[in-house]
Amino acid sequence: MRLHRPLLAAALAVSLLGPRLAHGAGYAIYEQGASVLGMAGAGTASVSDASANYFNPAALVRMGGKQLQLGGSWLQTRTSFAGVGPYPGYGVTEEMKTGNFYPPTGYWSARVGAKWAYGLGFNAPYGLGVDWKNPDTFTDRAYVTKADLRSLVGNLNVAYQATPTVSVAAGFDAIFASVELRRIEPSGKPIPGGGGAPLLVRAHLKGDYTPGYTGNAALLWTPNADWTVGINYRASAKIKIDNGEADFALQPTGNPAVDAAAADSLPPKQHVSTELTMPSLVSVGVAWKPSPDWTWELDVNRTGWKQFKELALAFDQTPALNTTVNEDYQDAWRVSIGGERRMTRVTYRLGYYFDQAAAPTKSVTTLLPDANRHGASVGLSWALGQRKAWTLDVYDLSVFVENRSTENQNSHGFDGTYKSYVNASGLSLAYRW
């Protein structure tokens, strides 16, 4: 029995690469702090709470005392597909199940003396959620029916006040990632007496949590009371997936004798390995305070998706499935602008961003329907308690994803138009002392 080697390898490659939750370029999740997300992610220069561990660790030394912050986001995703010719053809429509995802965040910051501070954090900056309805009849089931990526990052930062106007920071990240892919693929062998219909194979590909390591550096410069400039850099990370498993099972035909005979020719359950590259990220922000209660910020981010040149896969028992997949992703820009007004106990926030797609049209598939995104956000913050030691931040972000058509341009040979919409909302609760 012969599985379609390029199709299997390509789907496994993309799944291990780590697609997205359908709202950030590539597979990135930028929703890592409620206060900054109220300004649509514009916080590299103005972040003022413990989420600075992610957005700009150099700001940690500008905060007094200690702070513990816990929070998370609720991400809802909706995606549909309308086919065109030659395949799957006009009139073919598909829809994903509504996705619900809950990436957590947790941050700690503390001053040490007059010029030093440190911070700790955990978050989930990468993620995937693909689950197409009616998998047994889904027209692209040979490529994917369900896929899942989960990540968890632990982070340690140290910040130093180098001069009265300049602070710097450096940090270390440990990234843990888990991936899973399900698909239903024609085997290349017909069902006996089935009128030429092929036997179908259910492929289940999974890789457990595997670590990778990287570093980050940041700078914050305040030339005067009205302006602040922030720079945050995260290096790329290599993650070697050497514990992935590929499991194959026949989709029942209703004839036990046929099922038994065909099952003997399936590839065995086996390990599969590859090496992943998590992209670098550079963020530059400029914050302006036209008055004591107002702050405006413009951020520009560049993510190094172009670092994905290719992905090599190795199956330990069936080397005929080994292959190298070309990715051809491009570096992507994200531009955010946001503002906040601070009152006595309440802070109001709003923002907008544009996030550029990383995948070229030929690489847009039912596993990764990447497209340009526009986000609009609002946020609120309340200072609680007599000493205002507690702070509750909430935000809501609507992500409008541009329609993406692959007509006559898709290397996968499955052409049509993808439509997506995402809503993100979240909160964080912080205590300072």
Coordinates of C-alpha atoms in Angstrom, one line a residue:
M1 CA 0.0 0.0 0.0
R2 CA 1.5 3.3 -1.1
L3 CA 0.7 6.5 0.8
H4 CA 1.2 9.8 -1.1
R5 CA 4.6 10.6 0.2
P6 CA 4.9 14.3 -0.8
L7 CA 1.4 15.1 0.5
L8 CA 2.0 13.3 3.8
A9 CA 5.4 14.9 4.3
A10 CA 4.2 18.4 3.4
A11 CA 1.3 18.2 5.8
L12 CA 3.5 16.9 8.6
A13 CA 6.1 19.5 7.8
V14 CA 3.6 22.4 8.1
S15 CA 2.0 20.9 11.3
L16 CA 5.4 20.5 13.0
L17 CA 6.4 24.0 11.8
G18 CA 3.5 25.3 13.9
P19 CA 0.7 27.1 12.1
R20 CA -1.4 29.7 13.7
L21 CA -4.6 30.3 15.5
A22 CA -5.6 32.3 12.4
H23 CA -5.0 35.8 13.7
G24 CA -1.3 36.5 13.7
A25 CA 1.3 36.4 10.9
G26 CA 2.5 32.8 10.5
Y27 CA 1.6 31.1 13.8
A28 CA 2.4 34.0 16.2
I29 CA 0.1 35.0 19.1
Y30 CA 0.8 38.6 20.1
E31 CA -1.9 38.7 22.8
Q32 CA 0.5 38.6 25.8
G33 CA -0.7 41.4 28.1
A34 CA -4.1 43.0 28.6
S35 CA -2.9 46.6 29.1
V36 CA -0.8 46.7 26.0
L37 CA -3.5 44.8 23.9
G38 CA -5.9 47.6 24.8
M39 CA -3.6 49.7 22.7
A40 CA -3.5 47.1 19.9
G41 CA -0.1 45.9 21.0
A42 CA 1.6 49.3 20.9
G43 CA 3.6 49.1 24.1
T44 CA 7.3 48.7 23.3
A45 CA 8.1 52.2 24.7
S46 CA 5.3 52.7 27.2
V47 CA 4.6 49.4 28.9
S48 CA 4.3 50.1 32.6
D49 CA 3.5 46.7 34.2
A50 CA 5.1 43.3 34.6
S51 CA 4.1 42.3 31.0
A52 CA 7.3 44.3 30.2
N53 CA 8.9 40.8 30.5
Y54 CA 7.5 40.2 27.0
F55 CA 7.0 43.7 25.4
N56 CA 10.2 45.4 26.7
P57 CA 12.2 44.0 29.7
A58 CA 14.2 47.3 29.9
A59 CA 11.1 48.9 31.4
L60 CA 11.4 46.6 34.5
V61 CA 13.9 48.8 36.2
R62 CA 11.6 51.8 35.8
M63 CA 8.9 50.2 38.0
G64 CA 9.0 50.5 41.8
G65 CA 8.8 47.6 44.3
K66 CA 7.5 44.2 43.2
Q67 CA 4.6 43.1 41.0
L68 CA 2.8 39.9 40.3
Q69 CA 0.5 39.7 37.3
L70 CA -1.7 36.8 36.1
G71 CA -4.0 36.8 33.2
G72 CA -4.9 35.3 29.8
S73 CA -7.0 35.7 26.6
W74 CA -10.0 34.1 25.1
L75 CA -9.5 33.8 21.3
Q76 CA -12.4 32.9 19.0
T77 CA -11.8 32.0 15.4
R78 CA -14.1 31.5 12.4
T79 CA -12.9 30.4 8.9
S80 CA -14.8 29.3 5.8
F81 CA -13.7 28.3 2.3
A82 CA -15.3 28.6 -1.1
G83 CA -13.8 26.5 -3.9
V84 CA -13.0 27.4 -7.5
G85 CA -11.9 25.4 -10.6
P86 CA -10.3 23.2 -11.5
Y87 CA -10.3 21.7 -8.0
P88 CA -12.3 21.4 -5.8
G89 CA -14.6 23.4 -8.1
Y90 CA -17.2 26.1 -7.9
G91 CA -20.0 25.6 -5.4
V92 CA -17.8 23.6 -2.9
T93 CA -17.9 25.3 0.5
E94 CA -16.3 24.2 3.7
E95 CA -16.3 25.6 7.3
M96 CA -14.1 25.2 10.3
K97 CA -15.6 24.6 13.7
T98 CA -15.5 27.7 15.8
G99 CA -12.2 27.7 17.6
N100 CA -11.9 28.7 21.3
F101 CA -8.4 29.1 22.7
Y102 CA -7.1 30.3 26.1
P103 CA -3.4 31.3 26.0
P104 CA -2.3 32.1 29.6
T105 CA 0.1 34.8 30.9
G106 CA 2.0 35.2 34.1
Y107 CA 4.6 37.8 35.0
W108 CA 6.7 38.8 38.0
S109 CA 9.0 41.9 38.4
A110 CA 11.1 43.2 41.2
R111 CA 13.6 46.0 41.8
V112 CA 17.0 45.1 43.3
G113 CA 18.7 48.3 44.6
A114 CA 18.6 51.6 42.8
K115 CA 19.8 50.4 39.3
W116 CA 18.8 46.8 38.9
A117 CA 15.6 44.8 38.4
Y118 CA 14.7 41.3 37.3
G119 CA 11.6 39.6 35.9
L120 CA 10.1 36.2 35.3
G121 CA 7.3 35.3 32.9
F122 CA 5.4 32.5 31.2
N123 CA 3.2 32.7 28.2
A124 CA 2.1 31.0 25.0
P125 CA 3.3 33.0 22.0
Y126 CA 2.7 30.3 19.3
G127 CA -0.4 28.4 18.6
L128 CA -2.6 26.4 16.1
G129 CA -6.2 25.5 16.0
V130 CA -7.6 23.9 12.8
D131 CA -10.7 21.6 13.0
W132 CA -12.7 21.3 9.8
K133 CA -16.3 20.2 10.1
N134 CA -17.5 16.8 8.7
P135 CA -13.9 15.3 8.4
D136 CA -15.1 12.2 6.6
T137 CA -16.5 14.2 3.7
F138 CA -14.2 17.3 3.9
T139 CA -12.9 17.8 0.4
D140 CA -9.3 18.4 1.5
R141 CA -9.2 15.6 4.1
A142 CA -6.2 14.1 2.5
Y143 CA -4.2 17.2 3.6
V144 CA -5.7 17.9 7.0
T145 CA -8.9 17.4 9.0
K146 CA -7.6 18.6 12.4
A147 CA -4.4 20.2 13.7
D148 CA -3.2 21.5 17.0
L149 CA -0.1 23.4 18.2
R150 CA 0.5 24.2 21.8
S151 CA 3.4 26.2 23.2
L152 CA 4.6 27.4 26.6
V153 CA 7.6 29.8 27.1
G154 CA 9.4 30.5 30.3
N155 CA 11.4 33.7 30.5
L156 CA 14.0 35.3 32.8
N157 CA 15.1 38.9 32.3
V158 CA 17.6 41.2 34.1
A159 CA 17.4 45.0 33.6
Y160 CA 19.9 47.8 34.4
Q161 CA 19.5 51.6 34.6
A162 CA 22.7 52.5 32.7
T163 CA 22.1 56.3 32.8
P164 CA 19.2 58.5 34.1
T165 CA 17.7 58.3 30.6
V166 CA 18.7 54.9 29.3
S167 CA 17.9 51.4 30.6
V168 CA 18.9 48.1 29.1
A169 CA 17.9 44.4 29.6
A170 CA 18.8 40.9 28.5
G171 CA 17.0 37.7 29.0
F172 CA 16.7 33.9 28.4
D173 CA 13.8 32.0 27.0
A174 CA 12.9 28.3 27.1
I175 CA 10.3 27.3 24.5
F176 CA 8.3 24.1 24.8
A177 CA 6.1 23.0 21.8
S178 CA 3.7 20.2 21.1
V179 CA 2.1 19.4 17.8
E180 CA -0.7 17.1 16.4
L181 CA -2.2 16.5 13.0
R182 CA -5.0 14.3 11.7
R183 CA -5.9 13.5 8.1
I184 CA -7.7 10.9 6.0
E185 CA -5.6 10.0 2.9
P186 CA -6.2 7.7 -0.2
S187 CA -3.8 4.8 0.0
G188 CA -3.4 4.3 -3.7
K189 CA -5.1 0.8 -3.5
P190 CA -8.8 0.3 -4.5
I191 CA -11.4 -1.3 -2.3
P192 CA -12.1 -4.8 -3.7
G193 CA -15.6 -4.6 -5.3
G194 CA -15.8 -0.9 -4.5
G195 CA -16.1 0.3 -8.0
G196 CA -12.5 1.7 -8.0
A197 CA -13.0 3.7 -4.8
P198 CA -9.6 3.9 -2.9
L199 CA -8.9 2.5 0.5
L200 CA -8.6 5.4 3.0
V201 CA -6.0 5.7 5.7
R202 CA -6.3 7.7 8.9
A203 CA -2.9 9.3 9.7
H204 CA -2.3 10.6 13.2
L205 CA 1.0 12.6 13.6
K206 CA 2.0 13.8 17.0
G207 CA 5.1 15.3 18.7
D208 CA 5.1 15.8 22.5
Y209 CA 6.5 18.8 24.3
T210 CA 10.1 19.5 23.1
P211 CA 12.3 22.3 24.3
G212 CA 14.2 25.0 22.4
Y213 CA 16.2 27.9 23.8
T214 CA 16.8 31.5 22.8
G215 CA 17.7 35.0 24.2
N216 CA 16.4 38.5 24.1
A217 CA 17.7 42.1 24.6
A218 CA 16.0 45.4 25.0
L219 CA 16.6 49.2 25.4
L220 CA 14.5 52.1 26.7
W221 CA 15.6 55.7 26.1
T222 CA 13.7 58.8 27.5
P223 CA 15.4 61.9 26.0
N224 CA 12.9 64.1 27.7
A225 CA 9.6 64.0 29.7
D226 CA 7.5 63.9 26.5
W227 CA 9.2 61.2 24.5
T228 CA 10.3 57.6 25.0
V229 CA 11.9 55.2 22.5
G230 CA 11.9 51.4 23.1
I231 CA 13.6 48.6 21.2
N232 CA 13.0 44.9 21.9
Y233 CA 14.7 42.0 20.1
R234 CA 14.1 38.3 20.4
A235 CA 16.5 35.9 18.7
S236 CA 15.4 32.9 16.7
A237 CA 15.3 29.5 18.3
K238 CA 16.0 26.0 17.1
I239 CA 13.7 23.2 18.3
K240 CA 14.7 19.7 17.4
I241 CA 11.6 17.4 17.2
D242 CA 13.0 13.9 17.7
N243 CA 10.1 12.3 19.5
G244 CA 7.4 12.8 16.9
E245 CA 5.2 9.8 16.2
A246 CA 3.3 8.8 13.0
D247 CA 0.5 6.3 13.4
F248 CA -1.5 4.9 10.5
A249 CA -4.9 3.1 10.6
L250 CA -7.3 1.9 7.9
Q251 CA -10.6 3.7 7.7
P252 CA -13.1 0.8 7.9
T253 CA -14.7 -0.3 4.6
G254 CA -17.5 -2.4 6.2
N255 CA -15.8 -5.7 5.0
P256 CA -13.8 -7.2 7.9
A257 CA -11.8 -9.5 5.5
V258 CA -10.8 -6.5 3.3
D259 CA -9.9 -4.4 6.4
A260 CA -7.7 -7.2 7.8
A261 CA -5.8 -7.8 4.6
A262 CA -5.3 -4.1 3.9
A263 CA -4.2 -3.3 7.5
D264 CA -1.2 -5.6 7.1
S265 CA 0.3 -3.4 4.4
L266 CA 0.1 -0.1 6.3
P267 CA 3.3 1.6 7.3
P268 CA 4.1 0.8 11.0
K269 CA 3.8 3.2 13.8
Q270 CA 7.2 5.0 14.0
H271 CA 9.2 8.0 15.1
V272 CA 9.6 11.1 12.8
S273 CA 12.1 13.8 13.4
T274 CA 12.9 17.3 12.1
E275 CA 14.3 20.6 13.3
L276 CA 12.2 23.8 13.6
T277 CA 13.2 27.4 13.6
M278 CA 11.2 29.9 15.6
P279 CA 11.6 33.3 14.0
S280 CA 13.3 36.4 15.4
L281 CA 11.4 39.5 16.3
V282 CA 12.4 43.1 16.3
S283 CA 10.1 45.7 17.8
V284 CA 10.6 49.5 17.8
G285 CA 8.2 51.8 19.6
V286 CA 8.0 55.6 20.0
A287 CA 5.7 57.0 22.8
W288 CA 4.6 60.6 23.1
K289 CA 3.0 62.2 26.2
P290 CA 1.4 65.5 25.0
S291 CA 0.0 65.9 28.6
P292 CA 0.4 64.1 31.9
D293 CA -2.8 62.0 31.4
W294 CA -2.4 61.1 27.7
T295 CA 0.1 58.7 26.1
W296 CA 0.2 57.8 22.4
E297 CA 2.5 55.2 20.8
L298 CA 3.5 53.9 17.4
D299 CA 5.1 50.5 17.1
V300 CA 6.7 48.8 14.2
N301 CA 7.5 45.1 14.4
R302 CA 9.4 42.8 11.9
T303 CA 9.3 39.0 12.3
G304 CA 11.9 37.0 10.6
W305 CA 9.7 34.4 8.9
K306 CA 12.2 34.3 5.9
Q307 CA 14.4 32.2 8.1
F308 CA 12.2 29.2 7.1
K309 CA 14.1 28.1 4.1
E310 CA 13.2 24.4 4.2
L311 CA 12.2 21.6 6.5
A312 CA 13.7 18.1 6.4
L313 CA 11.7 15.1 7.7
A314 CA 13.1 11.7 8.6
F315 CA 10.9 8.6 9.4
D316 CA 12.9 6.0 11.3
Q317 CA 11.3 2.9 9.8
T318 CA 10.0 4.0 6.4
P319 CA 12.7 6.1 4.8
A320 CA 10.7 6.2 1.6
L321 CA 8.6 8.8 3.3
N322 CA 11.6 11.1 4.0
T323 CA 11.5 14.4 2.2
T324 CA 12.5 18.1 2.3
V325 CA 9.8 20.7 2.1
N326 CA 10.5 24.3 0.8
E327 CA 8.6 26.9 2.9
D328 CA 9.3 30.2 1.1
Y329 CA 7.8 32.3 3.9
Q330 CA 8.6 36.1 3.8
D331 CA 9.5 38.4 6.6
A332 CA 6.3 40.2 7.9
W333 CA 5.7 43.7 9.2
R334 CA 3.2 44.7 11.9
V335 CA 2.4 48.3 12.6
S336 CA 0.4 49.3 15.7
I337 CA -0.8 52.7 17.0
G338 CA -2.5 53.1 20.3
G339 CA -3.4 55.6 23.0
E340 CA -4.4 55.7 26.6
R341 CA -5.9 58.3 29.0
R342 CA -5.1 57.9 32.7
M343 CA -7.6 59.2 35.2
T344 CA -7.5 58.9 39.0
R345 CA -8.6 55.2 39.1
V346 CA -9.5 54.4 35.6
T347 CA -7.5 54.2 32.4
Y348 CA -9.1 54.2 28.9
R349 CA -7.3 52.7 25.9
L350 CA -7.8 52.2 22.2
G351 CA -5.7 51.1 19.2
Y352 CA -5.4 49.8 15.7
Y353 CA -2.9 47.5 13.9
F354 CA -2.1 46.1 10.5
D355 CA -0.4 42.7 10.4
Q356 CA 1.1 41.5 7.2
A357 CA 0.7 37.8 6.1
A358 CA 3.9 35.7 6.1
A359 CA 2.8 33.0 3.7
P360 CA 3.0 33.5 -0.1
T361 CA -0.2 32.7 -2.0
K362 CA 1.2 29.3 -3.2
S363 CA 1.6 28.2 0.4
V364 CA -1.9 29.2 1.6
T365 CA -3.7 25.9 2.5
T366 CA -6.6 24.5 4.6
L367 CA -3.9 24.0 7.2
L368 CA -2.6 27.6 7.1
P369 CA -5.0 30.1 5.5
D370 CA -2.7 33.0 6.2
A371 CA -3.8 36.6 5.2
N372 CA -3.3 40.2 6.0
R373 CA -5.1 41.3 9.2
H374 CA -6.5 44.6 10.6
G375 CA -7.2 44.8 14.4
A376 CA -9.1 47.4 16.4
S377 CA -9.0 47.3 20.2
V378 CA -10.4 49.0 23.3
G379 CA -9.3 48.5 26.9
L380 CA -10.0 49.6 30.4
S381 CA -7.9 49.5 33.6
W382 CA -9.1 50.0 37.2
A383 CA -6.9 50.7 40.2
L384 CA -8.4 48.9 43.2
G385 CA -8.1 49.2 46.9
Q386 CA -7.3 52.1 49.2
R387 CA -3.6 52.0 48.2
K388 CA -4.3 51.2 44.5
A389 CA -2.2 48.1 45.0
W390 CA -4.4 46.0 42.8
T391 CA -4.9 46.7 39.1
L392 CA -7.5 45.0 36.8
D393 CA -6.9 45.3 33.1
V394 CA -9.4 44.1 30.4
Y395 CA -9.3 44.4 26.6
D396 CA -11.3 43.4 23.5
L397 CA -9.7 43.1 20.0
S398 CA -11.6 42.5 16.8
V399 CA -9.4 41.1 14.0
F400 CA -10.7 41.6 10.5
V401 CA -8.9 39.2 8.2
E402 CA -8.6 40.1 4.5
N403 CA -10.1 37.5 2.1
R404 CA -7.3 35.4 0.5
S405 CA -7.8 33.8 -2.9
T406 CA -5.4 31.1 -4.3
E407 CA -7.0 30.7 -7.7
N408 CA -4.4 29.1 -10.1
Q409 CA -1.6 30.0 -7.7
N410 CA -1.6 27.3 -5.0
S411 CA 1.1 24.7 -5.1
H412 CA -1.2 22.3 -3.1
G413 CA -3.7 22.2 -6.0
F414 CA -6.7 23.1 -3.8
D415 CA -7.9 26.5 -4.9
G416 CA -10.5 28.9 -3.6
T417 CA -11.1 31.8 -1.3
Y418 CA -10.7 31.8 2.5
K419 CA -12.6 34.1 4.8
S420 CA -11.7 34.5 8.5
Y421 CA -12.7 36.5 11.5
V422 CA -11.1 36.5 15.0
N423 CA -12.1 38.1 18.3
A424 CA -9.8 38.3 21.2
S425 CA -10.6 39.4 24.7
G426 CA -8.7 39.1 27.9
L427 CA -7.8 40.3 31.3
S428 CA -5.0 40.5 33.9
L429 CA -5.0 41.1 37.6
A430 CA -1.8 42.6 39.1
Y431 CA -0.7 43.3 42.7
R432 CA 2.1 45.7 43.6
W433 CA 3.9 46.1 46.8

